[in-house]
Amino acid sequence: MNTLIPATMVLSLSLAPMQAVEVPAIPENVVKLFQVEEDVSNHQILLFTASWCPACVQMKNNEFPALRDKNWEIGEGQSSHIRVIDVDQHPGLTDKYNVQSLPTLILVVDGKEVSRSGSLNAYSIAEMFYNRK
């Protein structure tokens, strides 16, 4: 029995229009993570990104709105919860943290790297920030 998929079927599947995916709301247990009473002023997530990186753009567009809705500061400032670092504009920082792929999220506490990850959803970013993985 031949199990090959006809080329016309493969072509039709590859040309099918993509449907928009609805981004779910942040679960209530995650909302509590945003309201932790501990001092986290020495925490920061460094997000190494680039304008040409599709995964970076997708993470920013899909996950950052939920974080901003919970009053997270996301930007280039050193006081932001998530400090966005463009690898093309800051090659020295990229080398210092040995960033090999994009996006890369690095949790820094008291100036020291605690953990690192690739692309994450808003829930996992909050977990990473509060070091609860």
CSV table of N, CA, C and O in Angstrom, one decimal:
chain,number,residue,atom,x,y,z
A,1,MET,N,0.8,-1.2,0.0
A,1,MET,CA,0.0,0.0,0.0
A,1,MET,C,0.9,1.2,0.0
A,1,MET,O,1.8,1.3,0.8
A,2,ASN,N,0.6,2.2,-0.8
A,2,ASN,CA,1.4,3.4,-1.0
A,2,ASN,C,0.9,4.4,0.1
A,2,ASN,O,-0.3,4.8,0.2
A,3,THR,N,1.8,4.9,0.9
A,3,THR,CA,1.5,5.9,2.0
A,3,THR,C,2.0,7.3,1.6
A,3,THR,O,2.0,8.1,2.5
A,4,LEU,N,2.4,7.5,0.4
A,4,LEU,CA,2.8,8.8,0.0
A,4,LEU,C,1.6,9.8,-0.1
A,4,LEU,O,0.6,9.4,-0.5
A,5,ILE,N,1.8,11.0,0.4
A,5,ILE,CA,0.8,12.0,0.3
A,5,ILE,C,0.9,12.7,-1.1
A,5,ILE,O,2.0,13.1,-1.5
A,6,PRO,N,-0.2,12.8,-1.8
A,6,PRO,CA,-0.1,13.4,-3.1
A,6,PRO,C,0.4,14.8,-3.0
A,6,PRO,O,0.1,15.6,-2.1
A,7,ALA,N,1.2,15.2,-4.0
A,7,ALA,CA,1.8,16.6,-4.0
A,7,ALA,C,0.7,17.6,-4.0
A,7,ALA,O,0.9,18.7,-3.4
A,8,THR,N,-0.4,17.4,-4.7
A,8,THR,CA,-1.4,18.5,-4.7
A,8,THR,C,-2.0,18.7,-3.3
A,8,THR,O,-2.3,19.8,-2.9
A,9,MET,N,-2.1,17.6,-2.5
A,9,MET,CA,-2.6,17.8,-1.1
A,9,MET,C,-1.6,18.6,-0.3
A,9,MET,O,-1.9,19.5,0.5
A,10,VAL,N,-0.3,18.3,-0.4
A,10,VAL,CA,0.7,19.0,0.3
A,10,VAL,C,0.8,20.4,0.0
A,10,VAL,O,0.8,21.3,0.8
A,11,LEU,N,0.6,20.7,-1.3
A,11,LEU,CA,0.6,22.1,-1.8
A,11,LEU,C,-0.6,22.8,-1.3
A,11,LEU,O,-0.5,24.0,-0.8
A,12,SER,N,-1.7,22.2,-1.3
A,12,SER,CA,-2.9,22.9,-0.8
A,12,SER,C,-2.9,23.2,0.7
A,12,SER,O,-3.3,24.2,1.2
A,13,LEU,N,-2.3,22.3,1.5
A,13,LEU,CA,-2.1,22.5,2.9
A,13,LEU,C,-1.1,23.6,3.2
A,13,LEU,O,-1.3,24.4,4.1
A,14,SER,N,0.0,23.7,2.4
A,14,SER,CA,1.0,24.7,2.6
A,14,SER,C,0.5,26.1,2.2
A,14,SER,O,1.0,27.1,2.6
A,15,LEU,N,-0.5,26.2,1.3
A,15,LEU,CA,-1.1,27.4,0.9
A,15,LEU,C,-2.3,27.8,1.6
A,15,LEU,O,-2.9,28.9,1.4
A,16,ALA,N,-2.8,27.0,2.6
A,16,ALA,CA,-4.0,27.4,3.3
A,16,ALA,C,-3.7,28.6,4.2
A,16,ALA,O,-2.6,28.8,4.7
A,17,PRO,N,-4.7,29.5,4.2
A,17,PRO,CA,-4.5,30.7,5.0
A,17,PRO,C,-4.3,30.5,6.5
A,17,PRO,O,-5.0,29.6,7.0
A,18,MET,N,-3.4,31.2,7.1
A,18,MET,CA,-3.2,31.0,8.6
A,18,MET,C,-4.3,31.8,9.3
A,18,MET,O,-4.8,32.8,8.9
A,19,GLN,N,-4.8,31.2,10.4
A,19,GLN,CA,-5.8,31.8,11.2
A,19,GLN,C,-5.2,32.5,12.4
A,19,GLN,O,-4.1,32.1,12.9
A,20,ALA,N,-5.7,33.6,12.8
A,20,ALA,CA,-5.2,34.4,13.9
A,20,ALA,C,-5.4,33.6,15.2
A,20,ALA,O,-6.5,32.9,15.3
A,21,VAL,N,-4.5,33.6,16.1
A,21,VAL,CA,-4.6,32.9,17.3
A,21,VAL,C,-4.9,33.9,18.4
A,21,VAL,O,-4.2,34.9,18.5
A,22,GLU,N,-5.9,33.6,19.2
A,22,GLU,CA,-6.2,34.5,20.3
A,22,GLU,C,-5.3,34.3,21.5
A,22,GLU,O,-5.0,33.1,21.9
A,23,VAL,N,-4.8,35.3,22.0
A,23,VAL,CA,-3.8,35.2,23.1
A,23,VAL,C,-4.7,35.1,24.4
A,23,VAL,O,-5.5,36.0,24.7
A,24,PRO,N,-4.5,34.1,25.2
A,24,PRO,CA,-5.3,33.9,26.4
A,24,PRO,C,-4.9,34.9,27.5
A,24,PRO,O,-3.8,35.4,27.5
A,25,ALA,N,-5.9,35.2,28.3
A,25,ALA,CA,-5.6,36.1,29.5
A,25,ALA,C,-4.6,35.4,30.4
A,25,ALA,O,-4.5,34.2,30.5
A,26,ILE,N,-3.9,36.2,31.2
A,26,ILE,CA,-3.0,35.6,32.2
A,26,ILE,C,-3.8,35.0,33.3
A,26,ILE,O,-4.8,35.6,33.9
A,27,PRO,N,-3.5,33.7,33.7
A,27,PRO,CA,-4.2,33.0,34.7
A,27,PRO,C,-4.1,33.8,36.1
A,27,PRO,O,-3.2,34.5,36.3
A,28,GLU,N,-5.1,33.6,36.9
A,28,GLU,CA,-5.2,34.3,38.2
A,28,GLU,C,-4.0,34.0,39.1
A,28,GLU,O,-3.5,34.9,39.8
A,29,ASN,N,-3.4,32.8,39.1
A,29,ASN,CA,-2.3,32.5,39.9
A,29,ASN,C,-1.0,33.2,39.4
A,29,ASN,O,-0.1,33.6,40.2
A,30,VAL,N,-1.0,33.6,38.2
A,30,VAL,CA,0.1,34.4,37.6
A,30,VAL,C,-0.1,35.9,38.1
A,30,VAL,O,0.9,36.5,38.4
A,31,VAL,N,-1.3,36.3,38.1
A,31,VAL,CA,-1.6,37.7,38.5
A,31,VAL,C,-1.0,37.9,39.9
A,31,VAL,O,-0.4,38.9,40.2
A,32,LYS,N,-1.1,36.9,40.7
A,32,LYS,CA,-0.5,37.0,42.1
A,32,LYS,C,1.0,37.1,42.1
A,32,LYS,O,1.6,37.8,42.9
A,33,LEU,N,1.7,36.5,41.1
A,33,LEU,CA,3.1,36.7,40.9
A,33,LEU,C,3.5,38.1,40.7
A,33,LEU,O,4.5,38.6,41.2
A,34,PHE,N,2.6,38.9,40.0
A,34,PHE,CA,2.9,40.3,39.7
A,34,PHE,C,2.8,41.1,41.0
A,34,PHE,O,3.2,42.2,41.0
A,35,GLN,N,2.1,40.6,42.0
A,35,GLN,CA,1.8,41.4,43.2
A,35,GLN,C,2.6,40.9,44.4
A,35,GLN,O,2.2,41.2,45.6
A,36,VAL,N,3.7,40.2,44.2
A,36,VAL,CA,4.5,39.7,45.3
A,36,VAL,C,5.0,40.9,46.2
A,36,VAL,O,5.4,41.9,45.6
A,37,GLU,N,5.0,40.7,47.5
A,37,GLU,CA,5.3,41.8,48.4
A,37,GLU,C,6.8,41.9,48.6
A,37,GLU,O,7.2,42.8,49.4
A,38,GLU,N,7.6,41.1,48.1
A,38,GLU,CA,9.0,41.1,48.3
A,38,GLU,C,9.7,42.2,47.5
A,38,GLU,O,9.2,42.7,46.5
A,39,ASP,N,10.9,42.6,47.9
A,39,ASP,CA,11.6,43.7,47.2
A,39,ASP,C,12.3,43.0,46.0
A,39,ASP,O,13.1,42.1,46.2
A,40,VAL,N,11.9,43.4,44.9
A,40,VAL,CA,12.5,42.9,43.6
A,40,VAL,C,13.3,44.0,42.9
A,40,VAL,O,13.5,43.8,41.7
A,41,SER,N,13.7,45.0,43.5
A,41,SER,CA,14.3,46.1,42.8
A,41,SER,C,15.7,45.7,42.3
A,41,SER,O,16.2,46.4,41.4
A,42,ASN,N,16.2,44.6,42.8
A,42,ASN,CA,17.5,44.2,42.3
A,42,ASN,C,17.4,43.1,41.2
A,42,ASN,O,18.4,42.6,40.7
A,43,HIS,N,16.2,42.9,40.8
A,43,HIS,CA,15.9,41.9,39.7
A,43,HIS,C,15.7,42.6,38.4
A,43,HIS,O,15.2,43.7,38.3
A,44,GLN,N,16.2,42.0,37.3
A,44,GLN,CA,15.9,42.5,36.0
A,44,GLN,C,16.1,41.4,35.0
A,44,GLN,O,17.0,40.5,35.1
A,45,ILE,N,15.2,41.3,34.0
A,45,ILE,CA,15.4,40.4,32.9
A,45,ILE,C,16.0,41.2,31.7
A,45,ILE,O,15.4,42.2,31.3
A,46,LEU,N,17.1,40.7,31.2
A,46,LEU,CA,17.7,41.2,30.0
A,46,LEU,C,17.1,40.4,28.8
A,46,LEU,O,17.2,39.2,28.8
A,47,LEU,N,16.5,41.1,27.9
A,47,LEU,CA,16.0,40.5,26.7
A,47,LEU,C,16.9,40.9,25.5
A,47,LEU,O,16.9,42.0,25.1
A,48,PHE,N,17.6,39.9,25.0
A,48,PHE,CA,18.5,40.2,23.8
A,48,PHE,C,17.6,39.8,22.6
A,48,PHE,O,17.1,38.7,22.5
A,49,THR,N,17.5,40.8,21.7
A,49,THR,CA,16.6,40.7,20.6
A,49,THR,C,17.2,41.4,19.4
A,49,THR,O,18.3,42.1,19.5
A,50,ALA,N,16.5,41.4,18.3
A,50,ALA,CA,16.9,42.1,17.1
A,50,ALA,C,15.6,42.4,16.3
A,50,ALA,O,14.6,41.6,16.3
A,51,SER,N,15.6,43.5,15.5
A,51,SER,CA,14.4,43.8,14.8
A,51,SER,C,14.1,42.8,13.7
A,51,SER,O,13.0,42.6,13.2
A,52,TRP,N,15.1,42.1,13.2
A,52,TRP,CA,15.0,41.1,12.1
A,52,TRP,C,14.7,39.7,12.6
A,52,TRP,O,14.5,38.8,11.8
A,53,CYS,N,14.5,39.5,13.9
A,53,CYS,CA,14.2,38.2,14.5
A,53,CYS,C,12.7,38.0,14.6
A,53,CYS,O,12.1,38.6,15.4
A,54,PRO,N,12.2,37.1,13.8
A,54,PRO,CA,10.7,36.8,13.9
A,54,PRO,C,10.2,36.3,15.2
A,54,PRO,O,9.2,36.7,15.7
A,55,ALA,N,11.0,35.5,15.9
A,55,ALA,CA,10.6,35.0,17.2
A,55,ALA,C,10.5,36.1,18.2
A,55,ALA,O,9.7,36.1,19.1
A,56,CYS,N,11.5,37.0,18.1
A,56,CYS,CA,11.5,38.2,19.0
A,56,CYS,C,10.3,39.0,18.8
A,56,CYS,O,9.7,39.4,19.8
A,57,VAL,N,10.0,39.3,17.6
A,57,VAL,CA,8.8,40.2,17.3
A,57,VAL,C,7.6,39.5,17.8
A,57,VAL,O,6.7,40.2,18.4
A,58,GLN,N,7.5,38.2,17.6
A,58,GLN,CA,6.3,37.5,18.0
A,58,GLN,C,6.1,37.5,19.5
A,58,GLN,O,5.0,37.8,20.0
A,59,MET,N,7.2,37.3,20.2
A,59,MET,CA,7.1,37.4,21.7
A,59,MET,C,6.7,38.8,22.2
A,59,MET,O,5.9,38.9,23.1
A,60,LYS,N,7.3,39.8,21.6
A,60,LYS,CA,7.0,41.2,22.0
A,60,LYS,C,5.5,41.5,21.7
A,60,LYS,O,4.9,42.1,22.6
A,61,ASN,N,5.0,41.1,20.6
A,61,ASN,CA,3.6,41.4,20.2
A,61,ASN,C,2.6,40.5,21.0
A,61,ASN,O,1.5,41.0,21.3
A,62,ASN,N,3.0,39.3,21.3
A,62,ASN,CA,2.0,38.4,21.9
A,62,ASN,C,2.1,38.4,23.5
A,62,ASN,O,1.0,38.2,24.1
A,63,GLU,N,3.2,38.6,24.0
A,63,GLU,CA,3.4,38.4,25.5
A,63,GLU,C,3.5,39.7,26.2
A,63,GLU,O,3.0,39.9,27.4
A,64,PHE,N,4.1,40.7,25.6
A,64,PHE,CA,4.4,42.0,26.4
A,64,PHE,C,3.1,42.7,26.7
A,64,PHE,O,3.1,43.4,27.8
A,65,PRO,N,2.1,42.7,25.9
A,65,PRO,CA,0.9,43.5,26.3
A,65,PRO,C,0.3,43.0,27.6
A,65,PRO,O,-0.2,43.8,28.4
A,66,ALA,N,0.3,41.7,27.8
A,66,ALA,CA,-0.2,41.1,29.1
A,66,ALA,C,0.6,41.6,30.2
A,66,ALA,O,0.1,41.9,31.3
A,67,LEU,N,1.9,41.7,30.1
A,67,LEU,CA,2.8,42.1,31.1
A,67,LEU,C,2.6,43.6,31.4
A,67,LEU,O,2.5,44.0,32.5
A,68,ARG,N,2.5,44.4,30.3
A,68,ARG,CA,2.3,45.8,30.5
A,68,ARG,C,1.0,46.1,31.2
A,68,ARG,O,0.8,47.1,31.9
A,69,ASP,N,-0.1,45.3,30.9
A,69,ASP,CA,-1.4,45.5,31.6
A,69,ASP,C,-1.2,45.3,33.1
A,69,ASP,O,-2.1,45.8,33.8
A,70,LYS,N,-0.2,44.6,33.5
A,70,LYS,CA,0.0,44.4,35.0
A,70,LYS,C,1.1,45.3,35.5
A,70,LYS,O,1.8,45.1,36.5
A,71,ASN,N,1.4,46.4,34.7
A,71,ASN,CA,2.3,47.5,35.1
A,71,ASN,C,3.7,47.1,35.1
A,71,ASN,O,4.6,47.7,35.8
A,72,TRP,N,4.1,46.2,34.3
A,72,TRP,CA,5.5,45.9,34.1
A,72,TRP,C,6.1,46.9,33.2
A,72,TRP,O,5.5,47.3,32.2
A,73,GLU,N,7.3,47.4,33.5
A,73,GLU,CA,8.0,48.3,32.6
A,73,GLU,C,8.9,47.5,31.7
A,73,GLU,O,9.7,46.7,32.2
A,74,ILE,N,8.8,47.7,30.4
A,74,ILE,CA,9.5,47.0,29.4
A,74,ILE,C,10.1,48.0,28.5
A,74,ILE,O,9.4,48.8,27.9
A,75,GLY,N,11.4,48.1,28.4
A,75,GLY,CA,12.1,49.1,27.6
A,75,GLY,C,13.6,49.0,27.7
A,75,GLY,O,14.1,48.0,28.2
A,76,GLU,N,14.2,50.0,27.2
A,76,GLU,CA,15.7,50.0,27.2
A,76,GLU,C,16.3,50.6,28.5
A,76,GLU,O,17.5,50.5,28.7
A,77,GLY,N,15.5,51.1,29.4
A,77,GLY,CA,15.9,51.6,30.7
A,77,GLY,C,16.5,50.6,31.6
A,77,GLY,O,16.0,49.5,31.7
A,78,GLN,N,17.5,51.0,32.4
A,78,GLN,CA,18.1,50.1,33.4
A,78,GLN,C,17.2,49.8,34.6
A,78,GLN,O,17.4,48.9,35.3
A,79,SER,N,16.1,50.6,34.7
A,79,SER,CA,15.2,50.3,35.8
A,79,SER,C,13.9,49.5,35.4
A,79,SER,O,13.0,49.3,36.2
A,80,SER,N,13.9,49.1,34.1
A,80,SER,CA,12.7,48.3,33.6
A,80,SER,C,12.8,46.9,34.2
A,80,SER,O,13.8,46.4,34.5
A,81,HIS,N,11.6,46.3,34.3
A,81,HIS,CA,11.5,44.9,34.7
A,81,HIS,C,12.2,44.1,33.6
A,81,HIS,O,13.0,43.2,33.9
A,82,ILE,N,11.9,44.4,32.4
A,82,ILE,CA,12.5,43.7,31.2
A,82,ILE,C,13.3,44.8,30.4
A,82,ILE,O,12.7,45.7,29.9
A,83,ARG,N,14.6,44.6,30.4
A,83,ARG,CA,15.4,45.6,29.6
A,83,ARG,C,15.7,45.0,28.3
A,83,ARG,O,16.3,43.9,28.1
A,84,VAL,N,15.2,45.7,27.3
A,84,VAL,CA,15.3,45.2,25.9
A,84,VAL,C,16.6,45.7,25.3
A,84,VAL,O,16.9,46.9,25.3
A,85,ILE,N,17.4,44.7,24.9
A,85,ILE,CA,18.8,45.0,24.3
A,85,ILE,C,18.9,44.5,22.9
A,85,ILE,O,18.8,43.3,22.7
A,86,ASP,N,19.0,45.4,22.0
A,86,ASP,CA,19.2,45.1,20.6
A,86,ASP,C,20.6,44.6,20.3
A,86,ASP,O,21.5,45.4,20.6
A,87,VAL,N,20.8,43.4,19.9
A,87,VAL,CA,22.1,42.9,19.7
A,87,VAL,C,23.0,43.6,18.6
A,87,VAL,O,24.2,43.7,18.7
A,88,ASP,N,22.3,44.2,17.7
A,88,ASP,CA,23.0,45.0,16.7
A,88,ASP,C,23.5,46.3,17.2
A,88,ASP,O,24.5,46.8,16.7
A,89,GLN,N,22.8,46.9,18.2
A,89,GLN,CA,23.2,48.2,18.8
A,89,GLN,C,24.1,48.0,20.0
A,89,GLN,O,24.8,48.9,20.4
A,90,HIS,N,24.1,46.8,20.6
A,90,HIS,CA,24.9,46.6,21.8
A,90,HIS,C,25.7,45.3,21.7
A,90,HIS,O,25.5,44.4,22.5
A,91,PRO,N,26.7,45.2,20.8
A,91,PRO,CA,27.5,44.0,20.7
A,91,PRO,C,28.3,43.7,21.9
A,91,PRO,O,28.6,42.5,22.2
A,92,GLY,N,28.7,44.7,22.6
A,92,GLY,CA,29.5,44.5,23.9
A,92,GLY,C,28.7,43.7,24.9
A,92,GLY,O,29.2,42.7,25.5
A,93,LEU,N,27.5,44.1,25.1
A,93,LEU,CA,26.6,43.4,26.1
A,93,LEU,C,26.3,42.0,25.6
A,93,LEU,O,26.3,41.0,26.4
A,94,THR,N,26.1,41.9,24.3
A,94,THR,CA,25.8,40.6,23.7
A,94,THR,C,27.0,39.6,23.9
A,94,THR,O,26.8,38.5,24.3
A,95,ASP,N,28.2,40.1,23.8
A,95,ASP,CA,29.4,39.3,24.0
A,95,ASP,C,29.6,39.0,25.5
A,95,ASP,O,29.9,37.9,25.9
A,96,LYS,N,29.3,40.0,26.3
A,96,LYS,CA,29.5,39.8,27.8
A,96,LYS,C,28.7,38.7,28.3
A,96,LYS,O,29.1,37.9,29.1
A,97,TYR,N,27.4,38.6,27.8
A,97,TYR,CA,26.5,37.6,28.3
A,97,TYR,C,26.5,36.3,27.4
A,97,TYR,O,25.7,35.4,27.6
A,98,ASN,N,27.4,36.3,26.4
A,98,ASN,CA,27.6,35.1,25.6
A,98,ASN,C,26.3,34.7,24.9
A,98,ASN,O,25.9,33.5,25.0
A,99,VAL,N,25.5,35.6,24.3
A,99,VAL,CA,24.3,35.3,23.7
A,99,VAL,C,24.5,34.7,22.3
A,99,VAL,O,25.2,35.2,21.5
A,100,GLN,N,24.0,33.5,22.2
A,100,GLN,CA,24.2,32.7,21.0
A,100,GLN,C,23.0,32.6,20.1
A,100,GLN,O,23.1,32.2,18.9
A,101,SER,N,21.8,32.8,20.6
A,101,SER,CA,20.5,32.7,19.9
A,101,SER,C,19.6,33.8,20.3
A,101,SER,O,19.7,34.4,21.4
A,102,LEU,N,18.6,34.0,19.5
A,102,LEU,CA,17.6,35.0,19.8
A,102,LEU,C,16.2,34.4,19.7
A,102,LEU,O,15.9,33.6,18.9
A,103,PRO,N,15.3,34.9,20.6
A,103,PRO,CA,15.5,35.8,21.7
A,103,PRO,C,16.2,35.1,22.8
A,103,PRO,O,16.0,33.8,23.0
A,104,THR,N,16.9,35.8,23.7
A,104,THR,CA,17.5,35.2,24.9
A,104,THR,C,17.0,36.1,26.1
A,104,THR,O,17.2,37.3,26.0
A,105,LEU,N,16.5,35.5,27.1
A,105,LEU,CA,16.1,36.2,28.3
A,105,LEU,C,17.0,35.7,29.4
A,105,LEU,O,17.2,34.5,29.6
A,106,ILE,N,17.6,36.7,30.1
A,106,ILE,CA,18.6,36.4,31.1
A,106,ILE,C,18.1,37.1,32.4
A,106,ILE,O,18.0,38.4,32.4
A,107,LEU,N,17.8,36.4,33.5
A,107,LEU,CA,17.5,37.0,34.8
A,107,LEU,C,18.8,37.3,35.5
A,107,LEU,O,19.7,36.5,35.7
A,108,VAL,N,18.9,38.6,35.9
A,108,VAL,CA,20.0,39.1,36.6
A,108,VAL,C,19.5,39.6,38.0
A,108,VAL,O,18.6,40.4,38.0
A,109,VAL,N,20.1,39.1,39.0
A,109,VAL,CA,19.8,39.5,40.4
A,109,VAL,C,21.1,39.9,41.0
A,109,VAL,O,22.1,39.2,41.0
A,110,ASP,N,21.1,41.1,41.6
A,110,ASP,CA,22.3,41.7,42.2
A,110,ASP,C,23.5,41.7,41.2
A,110,ASP,O,24.6,41.4,41.6
A,111,GLY,N,23.2,41.9,40.0
A,111,GLY,CA,24.3,42.0,39.0
A,111,GLY,C,24.8,40.6,38.5
A,111,GLY,O,25.8,40.6,37.7
A,112,LYS,N,24.3,39.5,38.9
A,112,LYS,CA,24.7,38.2,38.6
A,112,LYS,C,23.6,37.4,37.8
A,112,LYS,O,22.5,37.5,38.2
A,113,GLU,N,24.1,36.7,36.8
A,113,GLU,CA,23.1,35.9,36.0
A,113,GLU,C,22.6,34.7,36.9
A,113,GLU,O,23.4,34.0,37.5
A,114,VAL,N,21.3,34.6,37.0
A,114,VAL,CA,20.7,33.6,37.8
A,114,VAL,C,20.1,32.5,36.9
A,114,VAL,O,20.2,31.3,37.2
A,115,SER,N,19.5,32.9,35.7
A,115,SER,CA,19.0,31.9,34.8
A,115,SER,C,18.8,32.5,33.4
A,115,SER,O,18.9,33.7,33.3
A,116,ARG,N,18.7,31.6,32.4
A,116,ARG,CA,18.5,32.1,31.0
A,116,ARG,C,17.5,31.2,30.3
A,116,ARG,O,17.4,30.0,30.7
A,117,SER,N,16.9,31.8,29.3
A,117,SER,CA,15.9,31.0,28.5
A,117,SER,C,15.8,31.6,27.1
A,117,SER,O,16.2,32.8,26.9
A,118,GLY,N,15.1,30.9,26.3
A,118,GLY,CA,14.7,31.4,25.0
A,118,GLY,C,13.4,32.0,25.1
A,118,GLY,O,13.0,32.4,26.2
A,119,SER,N,12.6,32.1,24.1
A,119,SER,CA,11.3,32.7,24.1
A,119,SER,C,10.4,32.1,25.1
A,119,SER,O,10.4,30.8,25.3
A,120,LEU,N,9.7,32.9,25.9
A,120,LEU,CA,8.7,32.4,26.9
A,120,LEU,C,7.4,33.1,26.7
A,120,LEU,O,7.3,34.2,26.2
A,121,ASN,N,6.4,32.5,27.3
A,121,ASN,CA,5.1,33.2,27.4
A,121,ASN,C,5.1,34.1,28.6
A,121,ASN,O,6.0,34.1,29.5
A,122,ALA,N,4.0,34.9,28.8
A,122,ALA,CA,4.0,35.9,29.8
A,122,ALA,C,4.0,35.2,31.2
A,122,ALA,O,4.7,35.7,32.1
A,123,TYR,N,3.3,34.1,31.4
A,123,TYR,CA,3.3,33.4,32.6
A,123,TYR,C,4.8,33.0,33.0
A,123,TYR,O,5.2,33.2,34.1
A,124,SER,N,5.5,32.4,32.1
A,124,SER,CA,6.8,31.9,32.3
A,124,SER,C,7.8,33.0,32.6
A,124,SER,O,8.7,32.9,33.3
A,125,ILE,N,7.6,34.2,31.9
A,125,ILE,CA,8.4,35.3,32.2
A,125,ILE,C,8.2,35.8,33.6
A,125,ILE,O,9.2,36.1,34.3
A,126,ALA,N,7.0,35.8,34.1
A,126,ALA,CA,6.7,36.2,35.5
A,126,ALA,C,7.4,35.2,36.4
A,126,ALA,O,8.0,35.6,37.4
A,127,GLU,N,7.3,34.0,36.1
A,127,GLU,CA,7.9,32.9,37.0
A,127,GLU,C,9.4,33.1,37.0
A,127,GLU,O,10.0,33.1,38.1
A,128,MET,N,10.0,33.4,35.9
A,128,MET,CA,11.4,33.6,35.8
A,128,MET,C,11.8,34.8,36.6
A,128,MET,O,12.8,34.8,37.3
A,129,PHE,N,11.1,35.9,36.5
A,129,PHE,CA,11.4,37.1,37.1
A,129,PHE,C,11.4,36.9,38.7
A,129,PHE,O,12.3,37.4,39.3
A,130,TYR,N,10.5,36.2,39.1
A,130,TYR,CA,10.4,36.0,40.6
A,130,TYR,C,11.2,34.7,41.0
A,130,TYR,O,11.0,34.3,42.1
A,131,ASN,N,11.9,34.2,40.1
A,131,ASN,CA,12.8,33.0,40.3
A,131,ASN,C,12.0,31.8,40.9
A,131,ASN,O,12.4,31.3,41.9
A,132,ARG,N,10.9,31.5,40.3
A,132,ARG,CA,10.1,30.4,40.8
A,132,ARG,C,10.0,29.3,39.9
A,132,ARG,O,9.0,28.6,39.9
A,133,LYS,N,10.9,29.0,39.0
A,133,LYS,CA,10.9,27.9,38.1
A,133,LYS,C,11.1,26.6,38.8
A,133,LYS,O,11.8,26.5,39.7
